[in-house]
Coordinates of C-alpha atoms and ligand atoms in Angstrom, one line a residue:
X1172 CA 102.7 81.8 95.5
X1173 CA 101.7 84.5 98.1
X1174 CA 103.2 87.5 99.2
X1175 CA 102.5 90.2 101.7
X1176 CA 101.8 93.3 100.1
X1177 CA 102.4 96.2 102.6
X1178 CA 100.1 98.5 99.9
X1179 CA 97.1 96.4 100.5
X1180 CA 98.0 94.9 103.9
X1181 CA 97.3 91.8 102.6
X1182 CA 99.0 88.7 101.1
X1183 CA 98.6 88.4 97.6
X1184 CA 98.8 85.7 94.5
X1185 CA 102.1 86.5 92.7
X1186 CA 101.3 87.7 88.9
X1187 CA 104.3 89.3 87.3
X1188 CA 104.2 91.9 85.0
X1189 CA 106.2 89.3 82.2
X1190 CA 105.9 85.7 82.5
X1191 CA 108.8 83.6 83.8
X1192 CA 110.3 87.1 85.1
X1193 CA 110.8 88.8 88.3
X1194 CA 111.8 92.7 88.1
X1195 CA 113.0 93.2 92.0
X1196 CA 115.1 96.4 93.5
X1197 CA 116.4 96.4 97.4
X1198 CA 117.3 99.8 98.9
X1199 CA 120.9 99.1 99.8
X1200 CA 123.2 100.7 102.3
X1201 CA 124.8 103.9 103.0
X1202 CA 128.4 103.1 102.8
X1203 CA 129.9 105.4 105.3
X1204 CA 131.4 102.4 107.5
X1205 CA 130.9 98.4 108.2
X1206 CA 127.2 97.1 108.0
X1207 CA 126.0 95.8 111.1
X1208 CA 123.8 92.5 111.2
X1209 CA 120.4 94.5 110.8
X1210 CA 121.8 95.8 107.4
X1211 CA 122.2 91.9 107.4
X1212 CA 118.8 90.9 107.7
X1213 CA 117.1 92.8 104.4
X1214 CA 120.1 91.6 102.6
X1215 CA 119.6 87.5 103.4
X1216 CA 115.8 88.0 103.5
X1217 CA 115.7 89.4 99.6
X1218 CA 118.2 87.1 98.8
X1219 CA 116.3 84.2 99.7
X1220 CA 113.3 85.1 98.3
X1221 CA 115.3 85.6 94.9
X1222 CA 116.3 82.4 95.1
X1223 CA 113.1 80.9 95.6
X1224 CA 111.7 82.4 92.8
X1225 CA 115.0 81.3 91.2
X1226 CA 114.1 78.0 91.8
X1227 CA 110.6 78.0 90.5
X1228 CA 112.2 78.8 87.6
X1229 CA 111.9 82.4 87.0
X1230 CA 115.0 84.7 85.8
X1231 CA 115.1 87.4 88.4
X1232 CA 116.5 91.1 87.4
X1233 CA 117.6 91.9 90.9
X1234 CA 118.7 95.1 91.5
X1235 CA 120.2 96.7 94.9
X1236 CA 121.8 100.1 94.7
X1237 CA 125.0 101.3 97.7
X1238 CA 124.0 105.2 98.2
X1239 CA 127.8 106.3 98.2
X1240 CA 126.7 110.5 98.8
X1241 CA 125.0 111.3 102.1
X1242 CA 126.0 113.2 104.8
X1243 CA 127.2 110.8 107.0
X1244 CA 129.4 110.0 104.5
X1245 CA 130.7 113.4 103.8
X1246 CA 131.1 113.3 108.0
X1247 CA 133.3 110.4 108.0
X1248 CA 135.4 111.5 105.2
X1249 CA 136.6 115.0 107.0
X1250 CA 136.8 112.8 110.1
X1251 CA 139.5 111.2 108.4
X1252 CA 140.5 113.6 106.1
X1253 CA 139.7 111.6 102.5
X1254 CA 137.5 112.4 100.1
X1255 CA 134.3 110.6 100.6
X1256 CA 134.7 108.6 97.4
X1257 CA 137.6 106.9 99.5
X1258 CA 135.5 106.0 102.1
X1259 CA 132.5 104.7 100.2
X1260 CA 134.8 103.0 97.5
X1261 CA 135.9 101.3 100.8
X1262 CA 132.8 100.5 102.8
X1263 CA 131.3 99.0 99.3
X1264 CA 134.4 96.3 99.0
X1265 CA 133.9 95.9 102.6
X1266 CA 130.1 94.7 102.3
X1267 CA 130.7 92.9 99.2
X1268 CA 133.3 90.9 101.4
X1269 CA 130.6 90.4 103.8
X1270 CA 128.1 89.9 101.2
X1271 CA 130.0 87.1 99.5
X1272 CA 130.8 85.5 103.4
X1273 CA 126.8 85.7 103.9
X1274 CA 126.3 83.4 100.9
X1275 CA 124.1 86.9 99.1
X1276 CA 124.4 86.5 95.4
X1277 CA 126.0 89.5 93.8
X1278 CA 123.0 91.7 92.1
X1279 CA 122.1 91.7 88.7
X1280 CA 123.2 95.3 89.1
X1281 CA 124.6 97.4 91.8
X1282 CA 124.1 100.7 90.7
X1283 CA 125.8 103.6 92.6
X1284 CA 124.2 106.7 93.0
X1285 CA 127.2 109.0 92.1
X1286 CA 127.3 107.3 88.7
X1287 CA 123.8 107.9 88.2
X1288 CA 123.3 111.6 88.8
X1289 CA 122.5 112.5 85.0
X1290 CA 119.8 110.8 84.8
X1291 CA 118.3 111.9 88.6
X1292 CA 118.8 115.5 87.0
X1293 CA 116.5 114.8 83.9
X1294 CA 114.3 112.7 86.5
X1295 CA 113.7 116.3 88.4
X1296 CA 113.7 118.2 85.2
X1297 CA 110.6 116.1 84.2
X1298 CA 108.9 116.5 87.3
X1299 CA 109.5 120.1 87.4
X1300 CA 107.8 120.6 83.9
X1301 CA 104.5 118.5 84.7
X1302 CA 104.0 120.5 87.9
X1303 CA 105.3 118.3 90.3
X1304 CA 108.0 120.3 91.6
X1305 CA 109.5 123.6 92.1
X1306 CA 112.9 125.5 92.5
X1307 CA 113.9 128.0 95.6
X1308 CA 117.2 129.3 95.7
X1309 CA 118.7 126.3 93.8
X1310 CA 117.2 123.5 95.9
X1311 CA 114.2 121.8 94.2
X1312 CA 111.3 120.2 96.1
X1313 CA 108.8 117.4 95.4
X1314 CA 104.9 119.4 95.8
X1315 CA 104.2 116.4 97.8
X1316 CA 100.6 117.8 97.5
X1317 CA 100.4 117.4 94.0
X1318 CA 100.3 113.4 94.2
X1319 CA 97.0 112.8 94.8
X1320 CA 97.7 109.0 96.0
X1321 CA 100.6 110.7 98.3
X1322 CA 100.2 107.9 102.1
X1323 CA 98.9 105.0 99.9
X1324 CA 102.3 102.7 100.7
X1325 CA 102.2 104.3 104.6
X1326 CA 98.5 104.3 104.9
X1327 CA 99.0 107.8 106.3
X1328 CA 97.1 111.0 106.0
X1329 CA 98.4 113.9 104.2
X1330 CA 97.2 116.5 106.9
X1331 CA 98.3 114.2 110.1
X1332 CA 101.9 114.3 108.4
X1333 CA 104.9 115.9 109.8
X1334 CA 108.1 116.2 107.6
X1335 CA 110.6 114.4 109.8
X1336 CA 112.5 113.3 106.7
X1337 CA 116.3 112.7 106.2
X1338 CA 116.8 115.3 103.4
X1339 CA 114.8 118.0 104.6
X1340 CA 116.9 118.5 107.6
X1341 CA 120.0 119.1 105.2
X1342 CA 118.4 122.4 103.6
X1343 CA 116.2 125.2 105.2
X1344 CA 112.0 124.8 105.7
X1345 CA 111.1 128.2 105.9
X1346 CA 111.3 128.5 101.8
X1347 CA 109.0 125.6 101.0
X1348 CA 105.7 125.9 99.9
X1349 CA 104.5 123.6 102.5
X1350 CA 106.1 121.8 105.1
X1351 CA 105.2 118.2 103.2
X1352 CA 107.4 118.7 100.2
X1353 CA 110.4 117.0 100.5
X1354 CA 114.1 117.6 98.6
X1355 CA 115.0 116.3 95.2
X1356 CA 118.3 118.6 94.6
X1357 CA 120.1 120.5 96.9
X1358 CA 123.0 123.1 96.7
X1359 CA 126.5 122.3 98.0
X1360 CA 128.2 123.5 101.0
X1361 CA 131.7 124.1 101.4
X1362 CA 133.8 121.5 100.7
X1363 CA 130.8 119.0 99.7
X1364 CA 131.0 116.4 96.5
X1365 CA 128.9 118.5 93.8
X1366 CA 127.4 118.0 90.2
X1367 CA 126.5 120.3 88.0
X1368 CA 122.4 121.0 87.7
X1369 CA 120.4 123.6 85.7
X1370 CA 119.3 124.8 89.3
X1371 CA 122.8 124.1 91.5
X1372 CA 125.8 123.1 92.2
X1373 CA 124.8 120.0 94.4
X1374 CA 123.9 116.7 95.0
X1375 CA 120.1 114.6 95.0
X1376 CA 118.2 113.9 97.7
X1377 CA 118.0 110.4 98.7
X1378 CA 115.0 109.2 97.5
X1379 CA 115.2 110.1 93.8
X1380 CA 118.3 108.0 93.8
X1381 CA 116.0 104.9 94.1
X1382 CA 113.5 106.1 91.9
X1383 CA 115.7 106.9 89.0
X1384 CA 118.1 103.6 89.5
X1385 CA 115.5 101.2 89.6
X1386 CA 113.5 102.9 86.5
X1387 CA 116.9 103.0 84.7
X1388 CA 118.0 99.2 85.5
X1389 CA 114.3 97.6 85.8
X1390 CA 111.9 100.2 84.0
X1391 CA 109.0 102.4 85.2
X1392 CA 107.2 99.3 86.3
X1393 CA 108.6 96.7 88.7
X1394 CA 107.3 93.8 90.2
X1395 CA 108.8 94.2 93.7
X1396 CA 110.6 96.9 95.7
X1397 CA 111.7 96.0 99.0
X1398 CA 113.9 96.9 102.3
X1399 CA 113.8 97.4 105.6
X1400 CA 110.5 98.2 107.4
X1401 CA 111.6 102.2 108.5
X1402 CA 111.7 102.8 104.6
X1403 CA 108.3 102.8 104.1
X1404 CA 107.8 106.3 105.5
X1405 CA 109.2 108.7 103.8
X1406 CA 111.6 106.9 101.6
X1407 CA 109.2 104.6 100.2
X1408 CA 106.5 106.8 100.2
X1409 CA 108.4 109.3 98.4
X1410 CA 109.5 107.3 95.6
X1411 CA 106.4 106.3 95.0
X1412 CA 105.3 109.9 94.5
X1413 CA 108.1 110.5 92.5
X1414 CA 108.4 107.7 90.3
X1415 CA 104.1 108.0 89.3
X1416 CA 104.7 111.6 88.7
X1417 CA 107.1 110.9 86.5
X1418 CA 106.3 108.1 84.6
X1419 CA 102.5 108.4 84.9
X1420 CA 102.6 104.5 85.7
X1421 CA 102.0 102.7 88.6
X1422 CA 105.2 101.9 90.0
X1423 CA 105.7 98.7 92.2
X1424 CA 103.5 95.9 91.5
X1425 CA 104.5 94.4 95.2
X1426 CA 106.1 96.4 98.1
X1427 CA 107.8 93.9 100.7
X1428 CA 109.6 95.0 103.9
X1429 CA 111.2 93.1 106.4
X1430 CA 110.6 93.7 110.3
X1431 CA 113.6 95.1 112.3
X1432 CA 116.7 93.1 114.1
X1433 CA 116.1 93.9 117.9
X1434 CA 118.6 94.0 120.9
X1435 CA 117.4 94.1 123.7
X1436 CA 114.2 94.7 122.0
X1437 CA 115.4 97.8 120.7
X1438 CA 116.2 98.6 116.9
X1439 CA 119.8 98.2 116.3
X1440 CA 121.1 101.1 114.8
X1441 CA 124.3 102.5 114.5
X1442 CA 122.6 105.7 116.1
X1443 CA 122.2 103.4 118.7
X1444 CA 125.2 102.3 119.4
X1445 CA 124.1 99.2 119.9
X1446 CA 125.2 97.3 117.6
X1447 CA 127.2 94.6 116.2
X1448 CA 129.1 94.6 112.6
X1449 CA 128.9 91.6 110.4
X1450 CA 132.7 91.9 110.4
X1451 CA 132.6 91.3 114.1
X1452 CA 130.0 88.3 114.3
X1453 CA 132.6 86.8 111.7
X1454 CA 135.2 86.5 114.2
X1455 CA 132.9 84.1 116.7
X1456 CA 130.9 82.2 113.8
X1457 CA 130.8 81.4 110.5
X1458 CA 128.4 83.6 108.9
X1459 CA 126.2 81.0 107.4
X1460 CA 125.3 80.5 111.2
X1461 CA 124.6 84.3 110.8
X1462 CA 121.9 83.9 107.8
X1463 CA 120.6 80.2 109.8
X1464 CA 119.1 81.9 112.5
X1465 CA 117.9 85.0 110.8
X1466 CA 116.1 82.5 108.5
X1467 CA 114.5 80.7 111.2
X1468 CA 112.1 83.9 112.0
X1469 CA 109.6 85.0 109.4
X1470 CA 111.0 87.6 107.7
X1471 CA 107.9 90.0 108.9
X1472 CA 108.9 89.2 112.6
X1473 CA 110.9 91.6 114.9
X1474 CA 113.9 89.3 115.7
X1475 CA 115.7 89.3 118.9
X1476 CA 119.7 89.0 119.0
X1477 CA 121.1 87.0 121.4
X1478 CA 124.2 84.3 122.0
X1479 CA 121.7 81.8 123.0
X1480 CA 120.0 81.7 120.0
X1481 CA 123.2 82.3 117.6
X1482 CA 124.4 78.9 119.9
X1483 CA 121.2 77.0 118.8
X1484 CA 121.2 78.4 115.3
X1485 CA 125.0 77.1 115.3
X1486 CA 123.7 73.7 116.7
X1487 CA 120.5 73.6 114.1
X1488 CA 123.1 74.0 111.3
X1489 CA 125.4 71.4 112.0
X1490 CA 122.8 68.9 112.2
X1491 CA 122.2 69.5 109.0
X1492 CA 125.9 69.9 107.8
X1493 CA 126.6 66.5 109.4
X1494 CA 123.6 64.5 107.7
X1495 CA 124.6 65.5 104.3
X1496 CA 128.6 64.6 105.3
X1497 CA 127.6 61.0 106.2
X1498 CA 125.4 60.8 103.0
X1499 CA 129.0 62.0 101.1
X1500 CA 130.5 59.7 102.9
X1501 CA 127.6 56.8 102.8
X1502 CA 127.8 57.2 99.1
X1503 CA 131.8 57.2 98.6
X1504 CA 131.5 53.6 100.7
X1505 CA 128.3 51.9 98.6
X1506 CA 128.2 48.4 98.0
X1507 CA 125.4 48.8 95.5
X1508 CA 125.0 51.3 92.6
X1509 CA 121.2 51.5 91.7
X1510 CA 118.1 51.9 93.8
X1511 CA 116.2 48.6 95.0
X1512 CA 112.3 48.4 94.0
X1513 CA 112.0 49.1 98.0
X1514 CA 114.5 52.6 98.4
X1515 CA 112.4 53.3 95.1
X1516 CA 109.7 53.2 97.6
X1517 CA 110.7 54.9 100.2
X1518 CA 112.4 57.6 98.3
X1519 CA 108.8 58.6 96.8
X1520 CA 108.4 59.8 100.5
X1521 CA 110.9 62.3 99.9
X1522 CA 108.3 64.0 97.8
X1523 CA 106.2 64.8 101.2
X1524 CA 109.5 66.8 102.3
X1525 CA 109.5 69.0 99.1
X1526 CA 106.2 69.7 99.1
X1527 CA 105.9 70.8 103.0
X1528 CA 109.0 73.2 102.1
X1529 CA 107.4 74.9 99.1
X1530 CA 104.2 75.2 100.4
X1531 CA 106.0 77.4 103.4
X1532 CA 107.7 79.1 100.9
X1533 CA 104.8 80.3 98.9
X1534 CA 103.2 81.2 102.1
X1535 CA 105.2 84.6 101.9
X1536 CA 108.5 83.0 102.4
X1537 CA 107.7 81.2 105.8
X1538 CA 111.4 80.2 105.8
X1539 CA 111.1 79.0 109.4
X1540 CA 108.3 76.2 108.3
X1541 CA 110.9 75.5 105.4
X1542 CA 113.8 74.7 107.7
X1543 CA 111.3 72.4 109.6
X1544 CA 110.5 70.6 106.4
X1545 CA 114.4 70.4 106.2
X1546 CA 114.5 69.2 109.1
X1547 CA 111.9 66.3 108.6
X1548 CA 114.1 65.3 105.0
X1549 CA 117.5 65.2 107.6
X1550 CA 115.3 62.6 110.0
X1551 CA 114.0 60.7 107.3
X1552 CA 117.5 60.6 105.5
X1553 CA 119.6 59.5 109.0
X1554 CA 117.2 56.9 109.7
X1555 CA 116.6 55.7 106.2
X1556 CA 120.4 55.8 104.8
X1557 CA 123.0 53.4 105.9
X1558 CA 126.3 51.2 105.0
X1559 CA 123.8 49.0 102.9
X1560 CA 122.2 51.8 100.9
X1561 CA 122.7 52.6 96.9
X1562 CA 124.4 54.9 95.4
X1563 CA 121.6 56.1 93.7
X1564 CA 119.4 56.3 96.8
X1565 CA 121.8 58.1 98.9
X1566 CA 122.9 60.9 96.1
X1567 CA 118.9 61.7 95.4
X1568 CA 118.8 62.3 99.4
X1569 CA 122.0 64.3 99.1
X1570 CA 120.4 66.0 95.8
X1571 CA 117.2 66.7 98.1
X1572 CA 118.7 67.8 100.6
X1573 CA 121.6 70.6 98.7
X1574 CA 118.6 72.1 96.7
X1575 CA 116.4 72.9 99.5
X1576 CA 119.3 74.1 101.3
X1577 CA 120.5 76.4 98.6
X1578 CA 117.1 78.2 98.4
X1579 CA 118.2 79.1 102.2
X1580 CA 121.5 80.1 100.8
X1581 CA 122.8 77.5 103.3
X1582 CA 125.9 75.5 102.1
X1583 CA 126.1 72.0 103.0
X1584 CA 128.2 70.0 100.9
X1585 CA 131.4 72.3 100.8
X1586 CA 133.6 70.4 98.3
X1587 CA 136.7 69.9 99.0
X1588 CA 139.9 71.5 96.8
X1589 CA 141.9 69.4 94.8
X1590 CA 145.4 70.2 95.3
X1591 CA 147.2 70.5 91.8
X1592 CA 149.2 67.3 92.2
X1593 CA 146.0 65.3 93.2
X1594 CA 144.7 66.1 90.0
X1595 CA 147.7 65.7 88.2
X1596 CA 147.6 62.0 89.8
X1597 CA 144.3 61.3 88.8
X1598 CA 144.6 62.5 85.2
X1599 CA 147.4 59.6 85.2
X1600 CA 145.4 56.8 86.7
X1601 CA 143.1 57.9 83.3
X1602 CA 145.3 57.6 81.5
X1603 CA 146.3 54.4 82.6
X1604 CA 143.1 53.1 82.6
X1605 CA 142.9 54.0 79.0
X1606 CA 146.0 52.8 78.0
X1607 CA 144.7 49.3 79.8
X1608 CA 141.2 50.1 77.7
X1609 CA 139.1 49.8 81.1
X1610 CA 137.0 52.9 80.1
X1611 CA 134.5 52.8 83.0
X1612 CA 137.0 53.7 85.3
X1613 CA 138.4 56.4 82.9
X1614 CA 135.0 57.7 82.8
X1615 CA 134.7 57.8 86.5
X1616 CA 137.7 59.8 86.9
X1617 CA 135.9 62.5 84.9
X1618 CA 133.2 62.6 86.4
X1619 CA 135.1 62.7 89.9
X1620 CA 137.0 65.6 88.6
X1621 CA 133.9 67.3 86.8
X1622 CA 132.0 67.2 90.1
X1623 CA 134.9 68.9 91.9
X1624 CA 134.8 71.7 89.3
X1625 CA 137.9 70.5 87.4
X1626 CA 137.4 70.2 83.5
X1627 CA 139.4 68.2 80.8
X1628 CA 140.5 68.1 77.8
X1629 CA 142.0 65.9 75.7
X1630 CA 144.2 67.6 73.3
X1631 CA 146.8 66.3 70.8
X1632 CA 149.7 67.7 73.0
X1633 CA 147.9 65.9 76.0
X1634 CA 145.2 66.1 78.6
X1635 CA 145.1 69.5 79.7
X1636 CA 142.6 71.2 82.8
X1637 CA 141.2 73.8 84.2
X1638 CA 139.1 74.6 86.9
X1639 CA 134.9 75.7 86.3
Ligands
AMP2164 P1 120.7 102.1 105.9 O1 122.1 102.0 105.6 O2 120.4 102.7 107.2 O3 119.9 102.9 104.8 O4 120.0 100.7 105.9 C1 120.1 99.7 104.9 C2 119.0 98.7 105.0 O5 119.1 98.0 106.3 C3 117.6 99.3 105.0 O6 116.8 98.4 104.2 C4 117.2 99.3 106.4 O7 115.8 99.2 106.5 C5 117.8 98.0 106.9 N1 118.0 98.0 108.4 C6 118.8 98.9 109.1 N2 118.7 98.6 110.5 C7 118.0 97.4 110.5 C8 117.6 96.5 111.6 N3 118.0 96.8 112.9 N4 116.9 95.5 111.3 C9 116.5 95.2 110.1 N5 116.8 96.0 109.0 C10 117.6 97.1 109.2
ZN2165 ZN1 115.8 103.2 98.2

């Protein structure tokens, strides 16, 4: 398996630091209001890659943090006239609403930086003591200088740099010992959220909230840290710095990024304006439309937004939705239960299909290749699959077809809910069956009812269920 490594500008062979495991961390959003669908694209990129590796069968530690303190927080909140833990406890059960409608898999972890400030301050502390950074009127900076390997993520030169960074905007230049160092703490204003320090009243900068989360959830050495490409200068960079200086390790094994959501072939950024919300691309599609035709670029492609292409991602989708419905359907209908010596036959071809997609997937998650191997096991299954098929053959198509498909994070065989009194019917008919000792078909209706989530159990009072 091969990823690109922005560090080295190259793809690499995957080697984790442990065997079977994956130690991964995603910069996450500032929650100060809805994300928009470019804050959508690092989210179903990572998520798909976790599943991939997921699927070859390592346990992934994923970890993706919500940076609930920042300015444009603190901005919203007197806006409104809240506290700003209102508005990012808000805008974080927000995205998880639009995470969950994405199909994104809830994180190992989703640390939040407020709840992580202690151990930021030791983070600083530590630096401070090894020489890596200084205090001036109760903020502390990074001695970006220091860091010998300072540029190696951004392949930028330390004397060509210019500090246009988030942080240092907040607090004055003039008492930094060079314009390259960046903020790790700095003092409140009025009216600001504030934590007690050894150097201030105030809050951390933004990028030792990365460094210390992912060291604190993952360790000092990770296999992958990812996000969005603008991260890589400073934010990347700087965590980097930090995180070595600290730790005296190397930090990320692998350093991913994914290329920007254009409109218009511009950025889009809510500094912009021109944007759209996930919340408001919900109201025209369903959202697994959304992740379809951000899945159909490479993830290290600039992607354009447009309704033409949503349309075809919508039209793409269905296809697939629809072959997997008549295999459900094919399969409710079969005549025959177990595979003749010719499906045996042709279903080895299947085979070809799995291969094609993996081998796009190891190619640095070349998810558009993938759908097209899809694609090729959706032919091959509507021209294969019929009224005269098995069982057997059509559920290993069906199997095929829902495993590939869930790599994407695409849904295709949404099961239907049982109403209560269906079950309660069918747990009769078992019972009957039972009673009339024809335990195939008693069998059957567990399964049917296992396979819909629905669990029994036979106790002495009676068959009682639950839902999985
Ligand atoms: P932010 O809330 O601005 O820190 O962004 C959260 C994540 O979304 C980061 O990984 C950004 O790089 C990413 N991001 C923001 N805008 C876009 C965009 N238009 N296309 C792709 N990724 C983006
Ligand atoms: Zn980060």
């Amino acid at each position: 398996m091969r990823l690109h490594n922005t560090m080295t500008k190259r793809k690499e062979e995957f080697v984790p630091l442990e065997e079977g495991k994956v130690k991964m961390y995603v910069c996450g959003p500032t929650v100060y209001n809805y994300i928009h669908i470019g804050n959508a694209r690092p989210m179903i990129v990572f998520d798909t890659v976790r599943r991939y590796f997921e699927y070859k069968g390592y346990e992934v530690n994923f970890v993706s943090n919500f940076t609930d303190v920042d300015d444009k927080i603190i901005k919203k909140a007197i806006e409104e006239g809240v506290s700003s833990d209102e508005i990012s406890k808000r805008y974080i059960a927000e995205c998880k609403k639009d995470m969950a409608a994405m199909n994104v898999k809830s994180a190992t972890k989703h640390p939040l930086a407020t709840e992580e400030i202690c151990g930021m301050v030791d983070m600083i502390q530590s630096l401070i003591d090894k020489g890596y950074a200084y205090e001036k009127n109760g903020t502390v900076y990074f001695r970006t200088r220091q860091f010998k390997d300072y540029g190696k993520l951004s392949h930028k030169n330390l004397d060509d740099l210019r500090s246009g960074n988030r942080s240092l905007l907040v607090s004055g230049a003039d008492e930094k010992e060079d314009p390259l160092d960046f903020v790790l703490w700095k003092p409140k204003k009025e009216g600001e959220p504030s934590w007690e320090s050894p150097w201030s009243a105030g809050r951390p900068g933004w990028h030792i909230e990365c460094s210390e989360m992912s060291k604190k959830y993952l360790g000092e050495q990770i296999d992958i840290h990812a996000g969005g490409e603008d991260l890589v200068f400073p934010h990347h960079e700087n965590e980097i710095a930090q995180s070595e200086a600290a730790n005296g390790k190397s930090f990320a094994k692998y350093w991913l990024h994914n290329a920007f959501l254009n409109i218009d072939n511009k950025k889009m950024s809510k500094s912009l304006g021109n944007f759209f919300t996930v919340r408001e691309i919900s109201e025209k599609y369903d959202l697994q439309v959304l992740r379809f035709f951000m899945l159909n670029a490479h993830y290290r492609s600039p992607l354009n937004f447009s309704a033409e292409l949503m349309e075809s991602a919508q039209k793409s989708l269905e296809r697939i939705v629809t072959a997997a419905q008549n295999l459900q359907f094919l399969m409710k209908n079969a005549q025959t239960e177990a595979m003749t010596d010719e499906e045996k036959k042709r279903f080895e071809k299947t085979a070809e299909f799995v291969t094609a997609f993996e081998t796009a997937m190891d190619d640095d998650f070349n998810t558009a290749d993938a759908i097209s191997a899809v694609f090729e096991l959706v032919k091959y299954a509507n021209t294969t699959a019929d009224a005269g098929s098995s069982a057997e053959y059509l559920k290993g198509l069906l199997d095929i077809l829902v495993k590939l498909t869930d790599v994407l994070g695409i849904i295709v065989d949404k099961k239907e809910e049982l109403l209560d009194a269906d079950i309660e019917a069918l747990i009769q008919e078992r019972q009957d069956a039972r009673k009339a000792r024809d335990f195939a078909r008693a069998d059957a209706i567990r399964n049917e009812l296992l396979e819909k989530g629905i669990i029994l159990e036979d106790t002495r009072e009676g068959v009682k269920w639950k839902r999985a």
